[in-house]
PDB file of C-alpha atoms in Angstrom:
ATOM      1  CA  MET A   1       8.878 -31.220   2.719  1.00 63.00           C
ATOM      2  CA  ALA A   2       6.152 -33.465   4.231  1.00 65.00           C
ATOM      3  CA  VAL A   3       6.350 -31.552   7.690  1.00 69.00           C
ATOM      4  CA  SER A   4       6.240 -28.265   5.830  1.00 75.00           C
ATOM      5  CA  ALA A   5       3.507 -29.536   3.737  1.00 81.00           C
ATOM      6  CA  PRO A   6      -0.011 -29.470   6.124  1.00 84.00           C
ATOM      7  CA  PHE A   7       1.331 -25.493   6.644  1.00 81.00           C
ATOM      8  CA  PHE A   8       1.380 -24.380   3.433  1.00 83.00           C
ATOM      9  CA  ALA A   9      -1.678 -26.254   2.829  1.00 88.00           C
ATOM     10  CA  LEU A  10      -3.587 -23.993   5.460  1.00 89.00           C
ATOM     11  CA  ILE A  11      -2.511 -21.239   3.669  1.00 85.00           C
ATOM     12  CA  LEU A  12      -3.592 -22.884   0.639  1.00 90.00           C
ATOM     13  CA  LEU A  13      -7.094 -23.303   1.619  1.00 94.00           C
ATOM     14  CA  GLY A  14      -7.217 -20.215   3.496  1.00 92.00           C
ATOM     15  CA  TYR A  15      -6.809 -18.350   0.293  1.00 91.00           C
ATOM     16  CA  LEU A  16      -8.795 -20.725  -2.034  1.00 94.00           C
ATOM     17  CA  ALA A  17     -12.046 -19.896   0.930  1.00 95.00           C
ATOM     18  CA  ALA A  18     -11.109 -16.008  -0.109  1.00 93.00           C
ATOM     19  CA  ARG A  19     -10.731 -16.041  -3.382  1.00 92.00           C
ATOM     20  CA  PHE A  20     -14.489 -17.976  -4.160  1.00 94.00           C
ATOM     21  CA  GLY A  21     -16.136 -16.127  -1.370  1.00 92.00           C
ATOM     22  CA  LEU A  22     -16.455 -18.703   1.168  1.00 94.00           C
ATOM     23  CA  LEU A  23     -14.586 -16.439   3.360  1.00 93.00           C
ATOM     24  CA  PRO A  24     -15.744 -12.775   2.985  1.00 93.00           C
ATOM     25  CA  MET A  25     -12.883 -10.215   2.770  1.00 90.00           C
ATOM     26  CA  ALA A  26     -14.899  -8.460   5.493  1.00 91.00           C
ATOM     27  CA  ALA A  27     -13.911 -10.669   8.044  1.00 91.00           C
ATOM     28  CA  LEU A  28     -10.575 -10.866   7.453  1.00 87.00           C
ATOM     29  CA  PRO A  29     -10.076  -7.880  10.346  1.00 85.00           C
ATOM     30  CA  GLY A  30     -12.120  -9.933  12.722  1.00 89.00           C
ATOM     31  CA  LEU A  31      -9.963 -12.891  11.990  1.00 88.00           C
ATOM     32  CA  ASN A  32      -6.713 -10.881  12.262  1.00 81.00           C
ATOM     33  CA  THR A  33      -7.846  -9.186  15.315  1.00 84.00           C
ATOM     34  CA  PHE A  34      -8.335 -12.226  16.864  1.00 89.00           C
ATOM     35  CA  VAL A  35      -5.000 -13.933  16.141  1.00 84.00           C
ATOM     36  CA  LEU A  36      -3.211 -10.829  16.807  1.00 79.00           C
ATOM     37  CA  TYR A  37      -4.325 -10.027  20.150  1.00 86.00           C
ATOM     38  CA  PHE A  38      -5.768 -13.375  21.491  1.00 91.00           C
ATOM     39  CA  ALA A  39      -4.401 -16.355  19.890  1.00 89.00           C
ATOM     40  CA  LEU A  40      -1.036 -15.067  19.306  1.00 82.00           C
ATOM     41  CA  THR A  41      -0.310 -13.297  21.871  1.00 87.00           C
ATOM     42  CA  ALA A  42      -1.420 -16.009  24.634  1.00 91.00           C
ATOM     43  CA  MET A  43       1.190 -18.435  22.607  1.00 86.00           C
ATOM     44  CA  LEU A  44       4.055 -15.828  23.005  1.00 82.00           C
ATOM     45  CA  PHE A  45       3.082 -15.104  26.371  1.00 90.00           C
ATOM     46  CA  ARG A  46       3.023 -19.420  27.130  1.00 88.00           C
ATOM     47  CA  LEU A  47       6.703 -19.288  25.326  1.00 80.00           C
ATOM     48  CA  GLY A  48       7.902 -16.046  27.442  1.00 82.00           C
ATOM     49  CA  SER A  49       7.089 -17.691  30.771  1.00 86.00           C
ATOM     50  CA  GLN A  50       8.528 -20.991  29.658  1.00 80.00           C
ATOM     51  CA  THR A  51      12.420 -19.332  28.284  1.00 76.00           C
ATOM     52  CA  PRO A  52      14.740 -18.231  30.424  1.00 75.00           C
ATOM     53  CA  THR A  53      15.966 -14.730  30.413  1.00 74.00           C
ATOM     54  CA  ALA A  54      19.045 -15.612  28.845  1.00 72.00           C
ATOM     55  CA  ASP A  55      17.827 -17.096  25.952  1.00 74.00           C
ATOM     56  CA  LEU A  56      15.570 -13.835  25.860  1.00 76.00           C
ATOM     57  CA  LEU A  57      18.211 -11.593  25.461  1.00 80.00           C
ATOM     58  CA  ASN A  58      20.923 -13.510  24.061  1.00 85.00           C
ATOM     59  CA  PRO A  59      23.444 -11.048  22.553  1.00 87.00           C
ATOM     60  CA  TRP A  60      24.723 -13.428  19.926  1.00 87.00           C
ATOM     61  CA  VAL A  61      21.499 -14.246  18.774  1.00 90.00           C
ATOM     62  CA  MET A  62      20.800 -10.814  18.717  1.00 91.00           C
ATOM     63  CA  ALA A  63      24.050  -9.484  16.976  1.00 91.00           C
ATOM     64  CA  THR A  64      23.674 -12.227  14.187  1.00 93.00           C
ATOM     65  CA  TRP A  65      19.879 -11.381  13.338  1.00 95.00           C
ATOM     66  CA  LEU A  66      20.656  -7.984  13.653  1.00 95.00           C
ATOM     67  CA  GLY A  67      23.356  -7.856  10.952  1.00 96.00           C
ATOM     68  CA  ALA A  68      21.856 -10.109   8.976  1.00 97.00           C
ATOM     69  CA  ALA A  69      18.555  -7.597   8.802  1.00 97.00           C
ATOM     70  CA  LEU A  70      20.786  -4.580   8.108  1.00 97.00           C
ATOM     71  CA  ILE A  71      22.627  -6.188   5.341  1.00 97.00           C
ATOM     72  CA  CYS A  72      18.974  -7.047   3.327  1.00 97.00           C
ATOM     73  CA  LEU A  73      18.089  -3.970   4.353  1.00 97.00           C
ATOM     74  CA  ALA A  74      20.908  -1.971   2.498  1.00 96.00           C
ATOM     75  CA  LEU A  75      20.476  -4.815  -0.637  1.00 97.00           C
ATOM     76  CA  ALA A  76      16.723  -3.630  -0.941  1.00 95.00           C
ATOM     77  CA  ILE A  77      16.691   0.050  -0.327  1.00 95.00           C
ATOM     78  CA  VAL A  78      19.900   1.078  -1.979  1.00 95.00           C
ATOM     79  CA  PRO A  79      18.914  -0.175  -5.604  1.00 93.00           C
ATOM     80  CA  GLY A  80      15.840   1.369  -4.998  1.00 92.00           C
ATOM     81  CA  LEU A  81      16.273   4.424  -4.707  1.00 92.00           C
ATOM     82  CA  LYS A  82      19.068   4.343  -7.314  1.00 91.00           C
ATOM     83  CA  ALA A  83      15.672   3.352  -9.636  1.00 87.00           C
ATOM     84  CA  GLY A  84      13.785   6.291  -8.271  1.00 88.00           C
ATOM     85  CA  VAL A  85      11.809   4.452  -5.535  1.00 88.00           C
ATOM     86  CA  SER A  86      11.456   7.145  -2.654  1.00 89.00           C
ATOM     87  CA  TRP A  87      12.590   6.997   0.474  1.00 91.00           C
ATOM     88  CA  ARG A  88       9.474   5.507   2.398  1.00 91.00           C
ATOM     89  CA  ASP A  89       8.707   2.916  -0.255  1.00 91.00           C
ATOM     90  CA  ALA A  90      12.270   1.451  -0.832  1.00 93.00           C
ATOM     91  CA  SER A  91      12.428   1.309   3.327  1.00 93.00           C
ATOM     92  CA  PHE A  92       9.307  -0.501   3.394  1.00 93.00           C
ATOM     93  CA  GLY A  93      10.302  -2.652   0.532  1.00 93.00           C
ATOM     94  CA  GLY A  94      13.546  -3.909   2.494  1.00 95.00           C
ATOM     95  CA  LEU A  95      11.204  -4.223   5.459  1.00 94.00           C
ATOM     96  CA  ALA A  96       9.832  -6.973   3.459  1.00 94.00           C
ATOM     97  CA  THR A  97      12.905  -8.718   2.741  1.00 96.00           C
ATOM     98  CA  ALA A  98      14.189  -8.267   6.436  1.00 95.00           C
ATOM     99  CA  SER A  99      10.812  -9.293   8.288  1.00 93.00           C
ATOM    100  CA  PRO A 100      10.110 -13.136   7.937  1.00 94.00           C
ATOM    101  CA  ASN A 101       6.480 -14.464   9.045  1.00 88.00           C
ATOM    102  CA  MET A 102       8.403 -16.234  12.180  1.00 85.00           C
ATOM    103  CA  GLY A 103       4.786 -15.745  14.484  1.00 74.00           C
ATOM    104  CA  PHE A 104       2.344 -17.469  12.215  1.00 73.00           C
ATOM    105  CA  MET A 105       4.814 -19.372  10.779  1.00 81.00           C
ATOM    106  CA  GLY A 106       7.742 -19.993  12.127  1.00 83.00           C
ATOM    107  CA  ILE A 107       6.592 -21.244  15.436  1.00 79.00           C
ATOM    108  CA  PRO A 108       4.642 -23.756  14.180  1.00 79.00           C
ATOM    109  CA  LEU A 109       7.446 -25.311  11.498  1.00 84.00           C
ATOM    110  CA  LEU A 110      10.368 -24.986  14.230  1.00 85.00           C
ATOM    111  CA  ILE A 111       8.594 -27.251  16.662  1.00 82.00           C
ATOM    112  CA  ALA A 112       7.813 -29.622  13.697  1.00 83.00           C
ATOM    113  CA  LEU A 113      11.184 -30.011  12.359  1.00 86.00           C
ATOM    114  CA  LEU A 114      13.599 -29.265  15.640  1.00 84.00           C
ATOM    115  CA  GLY A 115      11.145 -29.622  18.080  1.00 81.00           C
ATOM    116  CA  ALA A 116       9.980 -26.728  21.245  1.00 74.00           C
ATOM    117  CA  ASP A 117      13.850 -26.265  22.528  1.00 73.00           C
ATOM    118  CA  ALA A 118      14.524 -24.814  19.237  1.00 75.00           C
ATOM    119  CA  LEU A 119      11.661 -21.355  19.830  1.00 76.00           C
ATOM    120  CA  GLY A 120      14.729 -20.202  22.186  1.00 77.00           C
ATOM    121  CA  PRO A 121      16.026 -18.002  19.245  1.00 83.00           C
ATOM    122  CA  LEU A 122      12.641 -16.732  17.783  1.00 83.00           C
ATOM    123  CA  MET A 123      12.489 -14.775  20.904  1.00 81.00           C
ATOM    124  CA  PRO A 124      15.359 -12.576  20.476  1.00 88.00           C
ATOM    125  CA  VAL A 125      15.174 -12.629  17.079  1.00 91.00           C
ATOM    126  CA  MET A 126      11.542 -11.263  17.409  1.00 85.00           C
ATOM    127  CA  ILE A 127      12.493  -8.642  19.803  1.00 84.00           C
ATOM    128  CA  ILE A 128      15.047  -7.089  17.135  1.00 91.00           C
ATOM    129  CA  ASP A 129      13.070  -7.452  14.517  1.00 90.00           C
ATOM    130  CA  ILE A 130      10.022  -5.553  16.357  1.00 82.00           C
ATOM    131  CA  VAL A 131      12.073  -3.294  18.223  1.00 81.00           C
ATOM    132  CA  VAL A 132      14.947  -1.913  15.949  1.00 89.00           C
ATOM    133  CA  ILE A 133      14.516  -3.347  12.919  1.00 92.00           C
ATOM    134  CA  GLN A 134      10.769  -1.777  12.287  1.00 85.00           C
ATOM    135  CA  SER A 135      11.550   0.892  14.325  1.00 83.00           C
ATOM    136  CA  LEU A 136      14.434   1.583  11.820  1.00 89.00           C
ATOM    137  CA  VAL A 137      12.123   1.265   8.823  1.00 90.00           C
ATOM    138  CA  ILE A 138       9.502   3.743   9.880  1.00 84.00           C
ATOM    139  CA  ALA A 139      12.243   6.544  10.950  1.00 84.00           C
ATOM    140  CA  LEU A 140      13.841   5.735   7.615  1.00 88.00           C
ATOM    141  CA  ALA A 141      10.537   6.030   5.896  1.00 85.00           C
ATOM    142  CA  GLN A 142      10.252   9.605   6.955  1.00 78.00           C
ATOM    143  CA  ARG A 143      13.390  10.773   5.333  1.00 73.00           C
ATOM    144  CA  GLY A 144      12.231  13.947   3.201  1.00 53.00           C
ATOM    145  CA  ILE A 145       8.708  14.682   4.766  1.00 55.00           C
ATOM    146  CA  GLY A 146       7.406  16.193   7.667  1.00 54.00           C
ATOM    147  CA  ALA A 147      10.207  18.428   6.933  1.00 51.00           C
ATOM    148  CA  GLY A 148       8.975  21.004   9.465  1.00 54.00           C
ATOM    149  CA  THR A 149       8.356  18.080  12.081  1.00 60.00           C
ATOM    150  CA  PRO A 150      11.069  18.229  15.296  1.00 63.00           C
ATOM    151  CA  ARG A 151      13.206  14.833  15.382  1.00 60.00           C
ATOM    152  CA  TRP A 152      11.736  14.637  18.967  1.00 60.00           C
ATOM    153  CA  ARG A 153       7.967  14.695  17.708  1.00 65.00           C
ATOM    154  CA  LYS A 154       9.120  12.149  14.786  1.00 59.00           C
ATOM    155  CA  ALA A 155      10.913   9.304  17.556  1.00 61.00           C
ATOM    156  CA  ALA A 156       7.733   9.722  19.503  1.00 66.00           C
ATOM    157  CA  GLY A 157       5.890   8.660  17.084  1.00 63.00           C
ATOM    158  CA  THR A 158       8.133   5.821  16.087  1.00 59.00           C
ATOM    159  CA  ALA A 159       8.242   4.327  19.860  1.00 65.00           C
ATOM    160  CA  ARG A 160       4.219   4.478  20.163  1.00 70.00           C
ATOM    161  CA  GLN A 161       4.208   2.504  16.779  1.00 64.00           C
ATOM    162  CA  VAL A 162       6.420  -0.319  18.583  1.00 63.00           C
ATOM    163  CA  LEU A 163       4.724   0.349  22.092  1.00 69.00           C
ATOM    164  CA  ALA A 164       1.476  -0.162  20.755  1.00 69.00           C
ATOM    165  CA  ASN A 165       2.535  -3.719  19.121  1.00 70.00           C
ATOM    166  CA  PRO A 166       0.868  -6.710  21.054  1.00 79.00           C
ATOM    167  CA  LEU A 167       3.384  -8.805  20.734  1.00 75.00           C
ATOM    168  CA  VAL A 168       5.966  -7.064  22.443  1.00 76.00           C
ATOM    169  CA  TRP A 169       3.789  -7.112  25.589  1.00 83.00           C
ATOM    170  CA  ALA A 170       3.381 -10.406  25.389  1.00 86.00           C
ATOM    171  CA  ILE A 171       6.548 -11.231  25.600  1.00 82.00           C
ATOM    172  CA  VAL A 172       7.630  -9.153  28.219  1.00 84.00           C
ATOM    173  CA  ALA A 173       4.498 -10.007  30.257  1.00 90.00           C
ATOM    174  CA  GLY A 174       5.362 -13.730  29.586  1.00 89.00           C
ATOM    175  CA  ALA A 175       8.958 -13.034  30.665  1.00 84.00           C
ATOM    176  CA  ALA A 176       7.970 -11.338  34.128  1.00 88.00           C
ATOM    177  CA  TRP A 177       5.687 -13.801  35.054  1.00 91.00           C
ATOM    178  CA  GLY A 178       8.004 -16.859  34.481  1.00 86.00           C
ATOM    179  CA  THR A 179      10.538 -15.337  36.563  1.00 86.00           C
ATOM    180  CA  THR A 180       8.036 -15.283  39.720  1.00 87.00           C
ATOM    181  CA  GLY A 181       8.478 -18.841  39.557  1.00 85.00           C
ATOM    182  CA  TRP A 182       4.551 -19.111  40.251  1.00 87.00           C
ATOM    183  CA  SER A 183       1.788 -21.570  38.683  1.00 87.00           C
ATOM    184  CA  MET A 184      -0.381 -20.183  36.901  1.00 88.00           C
ATOM    185  CA  PRO A 185      -3.970 -21.172  38.230  1.00 89.00           C
ATOM    186  CA  GLY A 186      -5.854 -23.453  36.415  1.00 90.00           C
ATOM    187  CA  PRO A 187      -8.619 -22.323  34.491  1.00 92.00           C
ATOM    188  CA  ILE A 188      -6.228 -18.818  33.497  1.00 92.00           C
ATOM    189  CA  ASP A 189      -3.983 -21.708  32.572  1.00 91.00           C
ATOM    190  CA  GLN A 190      -6.369 -23.493  30.521  1.00 94.00           C
ATOM    191  CA  THR A 191      -8.001 -20.404  28.761  1.00 95.00           C
ATOM    192  CA  ILE A 192      -4.593 -19.680  27.539  1.00 93.00           C
ATOM    193  CA  SER A 193      -3.876 -22.987  26.084  1.00 92.00           C
ATOM    194  CA  LEU A 194      -6.987 -23.114  24.224  1.00 94.00           C
ATOM    195  CA  LEU A 195      -5.946 -19.331  22.841  1.00 93.00           C
ATOM    196  CA  ALA A 196      -2.005 -20.390  22.196  1.00 89.00           C
ATOM    197  CA  ASP A 197      -3.196 -23.853  20.298  1.00 88.00           C
ATOM    198  CA  ALA A 198      -5.343 -21.588  18.182  1.00 88.00           C
ATOM    199  CA  ALA A 199      -2.808 -19.635  17.134  1.00 83.00           C
ATOM    200  CA  THR A 200      -1.237 -21.825  14.700  1.00 81.00           C
ATOM    201  CA  PRO A 201      -4.265 -23.107  12.088  1.00 87.00           C
ATOM    202  CA  THR A 202      -6.293 -19.634  12.566  1.00 88.00           C
ATOM    203  CA  ALA A 203      -2.910 -17.636  11.897  1.00 81.00           C
ATOM    204  CA  LEU A 204      -1.868 -20.045   8.859  1.00 83.00           C
ATOM    205  CA  PHE A 205      -5.404 -20.022   7.130  1.00 89.00           C
ATOM    206  CA  THR A 206      -5.857 -16.160   8.186  1.00 85.00           C
ATOM    207  CA  ILE A 207      -2.471 -15.409   5.749  1.00 80.00           C
ATOM    208  CA  GLY A 208      -3.882 -17.463   2.731  1.00 85.00           C
ATOM    209  CA  GLY A 209      -7.037 -14.952   3.006  1.00 87.00           C
ATOM    210  CA  VAL A 210      -4.897 -12.046   3.841  1.00 79.00           C
ATOM    211  CA  LEU A 211      -2.575 -12.711   0.800  1.00 79.00           C
ATOM    212  CA  ALA A 212      -6.096 -13.717  -1.351  1.00 86.00           C
ATOM    213  CA  ARG A 213      -7.147  -9.751  -0.549  1.00 83.00           C
ATOM    214  CA  GLU A 214      -3.824  -8.506  -1.753  1.00 73.00           C
ATOM    215  CA  GLN A 215      -3.856 -10.083  -4.761  1.00 75.00           C
ATOM    216  CA  ALA A 216      -7.176  -8.717  -5.420  1.00 77.00           C
ATOM    217  CA  THR A 217      -6.571  -5.032  -4.509  1.00 68.00           C
ATOM    218  CA  ALA A 218      -3.029  -4.230  -5.374  1.00 62.00           C
ATOM    219  CA  THR A 219      -2.513  -2.248  -8.388  1.00 57.00           C
ATOM    220  CA  GLY A 220       0.038  -0.553  -9.997  1.00 54.00           C
ATOM    221  CA  ILE A 221       2.484  -3.277 -10.834  1.00 54.00           C
ATOM    222  CA  THR A 222       2.459  -2.659 -13.802  1.00 57.00           C
ATOM    223  CA  SER A 223       5.672  -1.955 -15.414  1.00 70.00           C
ATOM    224  CA  ARG A 224       9.170  -4.190 -16.083  1.00 75.00           C
ATOM    225  CA  ALA A 225      11.004  -2.338 -13.818  1.00 77.00           C
ATOM    226  CA  THR A 226       8.581  -2.526 -10.941  1.00 82.00           C
ATOM    227  CA  GLN A 227       8.166  -6.739 -11.248  1.00 85.00           C
ATOM    228  CA  ALA A 228      12.133  -6.462 -11.215  1.00 90.00           C
ATOM    229  CA  TYR A 229      11.979  -4.817  -8.008  1.00 91.00           C
ATOM    230  CA  ILE A 230       9.725  -6.910  -6.657  1.00 92.00           C
ATOM    231  CA  GLY A 231      11.679 -10.347  -7.812  1.00 94.00           C
ATOM    232  CA  TRP A 232      14.716  -8.980  -6.380  1.00 95.00           C
ATOM    233  CA  LEU A 233      13.439  -8.130  -3.140  1.00 96.00           C
ATOM    234  CA  THR A 234      11.622 -11.479  -3.341  1.00 96.00           C
ATOM    235  CA  ALA A 235      15.000 -13.533  -3.519  1.00 97.00           C
ATOM    236  CA  VAL A 236      16.854 -11.003  -0.898  1.00 97.00           C
ATOM    237  CA  LYS A 237      13.899 -12.161   1.744  1.00 97.00           C
ATOM    238  CA  LEU A 238      14.191 -15.923   0.887  1.00 97.00           C
ATOM    239  CA  LEU A 239      17.980 -16.306  -0.238  1.00 97.00           C
ATOM    240  CA  ALA A 240      20.456 -13.658   1.074  1.00 97.00           C
ATOM    241  CA  LEU A 241      18.723 -13.251   4.334  1.00 97.00           C
ATOM    242  CA  PRO A 242      18.832 -16.965   5.565  1.00 97.00           C
ATOM    243  CA  ALA A 243      22.700 -16.794   3.618  1.00 96.00           C
ATOM    244  CA  ALA A 244      23.536 -13.679   5.494  1.00 96.00           C
ATOM    245  CA  VAL A 245      22.507 -15.136   8.806  1.00 95.00           C
ATOM    246  CA  TRP A 246      24.609 -18.507   8.366  1.00 93.00           C
ATOM    247  CA  LEU A 247      27.565 -16.682   7.583  1.00 93.00           C
ATOM    248  CA  ILE A 248      27.627 -14.102  10.430  1.00 93.00           C
ATOM    249  CA  GLY A 249      26.148 -16.803  12.924  1.00 90.00           C
ATOM    250  CA  GLN A 250      29.418 -19.412  11.711  1.00 87.00           C
ATOM    251  CA  ALA A 251      31.766 -15.488  12.244  1.00 86.00           C
ATOM    252  CA  VAL A 252      30.485 -14.539  15.372  1.00 81.00           C
ATOM    253  CA  GLY A 253      30.677 -18.390  17.023  1.00 71.00           C
ATOM    254  CA  LEU A 254      27.164 -18.221  17.702  1.00 62.00           C
ATOM    255  CA  ALA A 255      27.010 -19.721  21.126  1.00 51.00           C
ATOM    256  CA  GLY A 256      24.716 -22.698  22.245  1.00 52.00           C
ATOM    257  CA  PRO A 257      24.064 -25.922  19.802  1.00 50.00           C
ATOM    258  CA  PHE A 258      23.973 -26.472  16.158  1.00 55.00           C
ATOM    259  CA  GLU A 259      20.143 -26.300  16.463  1.00 74.00           C
ATOM    260  CA  GLU A 260      20.303 -22.542  17.166  1.00 84.00           C
ATOM    261  CA  LEU A 261      21.402 -21.589  14.356  1.00 88.00           C
ATOM    262  CA  THR A 262      20.060 -24.177  12.207  1.00 90.00           C
ATOM    263  CA  ALA A 263      16.764 -22.255  13.867  1.00 91.00           C
ATOM    264  CA  LEU A 264      18.085 -18.723  13.018  1.00 93.00           C
ATOM    265  CA  VAL A 265      18.028 -20.122   9.453  1.00 94.00           C
ATOM    266  CA  LEU A 266      14.795 -21.607   8.983  1.00 94.00           C
ATOM    267  CA  ILE A 267      13.752 -18.324  10.504  1.00 94.00           C
ATOM    268  CA  ALA A 268      15.206 -16.144   8.130  1.00 96.00           C
ATOM    269  CA  ALA A 269      14.348 -18.248   5.020  1.00 95.00           C
ATOM    270  CA  LEU A 270      10.370 -18.113   6.217  1.00 94.00           C
ATOM    271  CA  PRO A 271       8.504 -15.840   3.630  1.00 93.00           C
ATOM    272  CA  THR A 272       7.722 -12.014   4.312  1.00 93.00           C
ATOM    273  CA  ALA A 273       5.361 -11.359   7.365  1.00 87.00           C
ATOM    274  CA  ALA A 274       2.353 -10.266   6.535  1.00 76.00           C
ATOM    275  CA  ASN A 275       2.434  -7.268   8.655  1.00 75.00           C
ATOM    276  CA  SER A 276       4.694  -5.750   6.221  1.00 83.00           C
ATOM    277  CA  SER A 277       1.820  -4.499   4.202  1.00 76.00           C
ATOM    278  CA  ILE A 278      -0.037  -3.470   7.288  1.00 72.00           C
ATOM    279  CA  LEU A 279       2.237  -1.135   8.022  1.00 76.00           C
ATOM    280  CA  ALA A 280       3.311  -0.243   4.414  1.00 81.00           C
ATOM    281  CA  GLU A 281      -0.367   0.774   4.074  1.00 72.00           C
ATOM    282  CA  ARG A 282      -0.479   2.609   7.485  1.00 72.00           C
ATOM    283  CA  PHE A 283       2.294   4.952   6.503  1.00 77.00           C
ATOM    284  CA  GLY A 284       0.969   5.693   2.788  1.00 78.00           C
ATOM    285  CA  ALA A 285       4.152   3.352   1.321  1.00 82.00           C
ATOM    286  CA  ASP A 286       3.219   1.524  -2.011  1.00 77.00           C
ATOM    287  CA  ASN A 287       1.635  -1.426  -0.637  1.00 75.00           C
ATOM    288  CA  ALA A 288       1.111  -2.899  -4.031  1.00 79.00           C
ATOM    289  CA  VAL A 289       4.470  -3.486  -4.111  1.00 86.00           C
ATOM    290  CA  VAL A 290       5.203  -5.057  -0.476  1.00 86.00           C
ATOM    291  CA  ALA A 291       1.835  -7.071  -0.977  1.00 80.00           C
ATOM    292  CA  SER A 292       3.641  -8.700  -4.062  1.00 85.00           C
ATOM    293  CA  VAL A 293       6.270  -9.284  -2.272  1.00 91.00           C
ATOM    294  CA  ILE A 294       4.583 -11.512   0.386  1.00 87.00           C
ATOM    295  CA  LEU A 295       2.482 -13.399  -2.121  1.00 85.00           C
ATOM    296  CA  THR A 296       5.710 -14.033  -4.528  1.00 91.00           C
ATOM    297  CA  SER A 297       7.723 -15.201  -1.830  1.00 93.00           C
ATOM    298  CA  THR A 298       4.669 -17.691   0.175  1.00 88.00           C
ATOM    299  CA  ALA A 299       4.294 -19.195  -3.263  1.00 88.00           C
ATOM    300  CA  ALA A 300       8.449 -19.678  -3.707  1.00 93.00           C
ATOM    301  CA  GLY A 301       9.048 -20.051  -0.006  1.00 91.00           C
ATOM    302  CA  PHE A 302       7.456 -23.567  -0.483  1.00 89.00           C
ATOM    303  CA  ILE A 303      10.424 -24.334  -2.426  1.00 93.00           C
ATOM    304  CA  THR A 304      13.238 -22.613  -1.257  1.00 95.00           C
ATOM    305  CA  PHE A 305      12.316 -23.379   2.399  1.00 93.00           C
ATOM    306  CA  ASN A 306      11.722 -27.108   2.069  1.00 91.00           C
ATOM    307  CA  ALA A 307      15.520 -26.951   0.088  1.00 93.00           C
ATOM    308  CA  ILE A 308      17.163 -25.105   2.735  1.00 93.00           C
ATOM    309  CA  ALA A 309      15.565 -27.250   5.600  1.00 91.00           C
ATOM    310  CA  ALA A 310      16.636 -30.136   3.555  1.00 89.00           C
ATOM    311  CA  LEU A 311      20.132 -29.170   2.976  1.00 90.00           C
ATOM    312  CA  LEU A 312      20.490 -28.461   7.701  1.00 87.00           C
ATOM    313  CA  VAL A 313      17.872 -30.897   9.067  1.00 82.00           C
ATOM    314  CA  ALA A 314      18.567 -34.437   8.816  1.00 63.00           C
TER     315      ALA A 314
END
């Protein structure tokens, strides 16, 4: 808990700063842009360039994560549909259970708990999350809408959303550079390092501000059924996803050292990714539910993440 406390403290500071007006809400889009397009992309480029290609495309890690994420999508979507939630809202509710905050929180926490070598499993997990899970959620969300739109056009729209994500290109560019074996010119390398080192504190502080904004703007969380659904989604995210990763990883005999599976479980135990809310809003889903899951999973995640870390990390 002592290791992870500073990271959650930065989120709390960002939340309080936005909640009491020290951080203007109007500044959050600018901070998000800096983190997403500059700091985090620089960090992922650097990690991608330092990660062997075999680790980037580790099939056992990918299979473990994909299986666990699909289980959680089903656990979120099926009860939602039975309760009368639309495909669109249920799909993005599922994304809130299957997409952890691995970019903003996962990287610094894994380094602090397990060391830099633990970041190896993170890259294939991000590829599966961005390319496969988010694409599947977007496709499922479009069921029942746009009935006159050809399937190829829907598929093209989904592909554009995936390809517009700068994190994908940061990983690809970093991996491509790493295969050359070339040394980065000093000034460029220092610039990338400065941006990458700024990613963690800025991202965590920004998460807090985003959570405060979502809490202030969220509406519609009134019925007990909706509150129960939010509680269920939060439990699936914080408990079912780590458990599914652990069980599947054990079943497939996940290759590599024990720390590899430990890293995957810790990634799964992270709170819901903040970009789940951004995607839900972009596609017209019930963002109040997704934002509430982000809030509750971040608050409860301080306890559940540390409990899981205590069980796995000596």
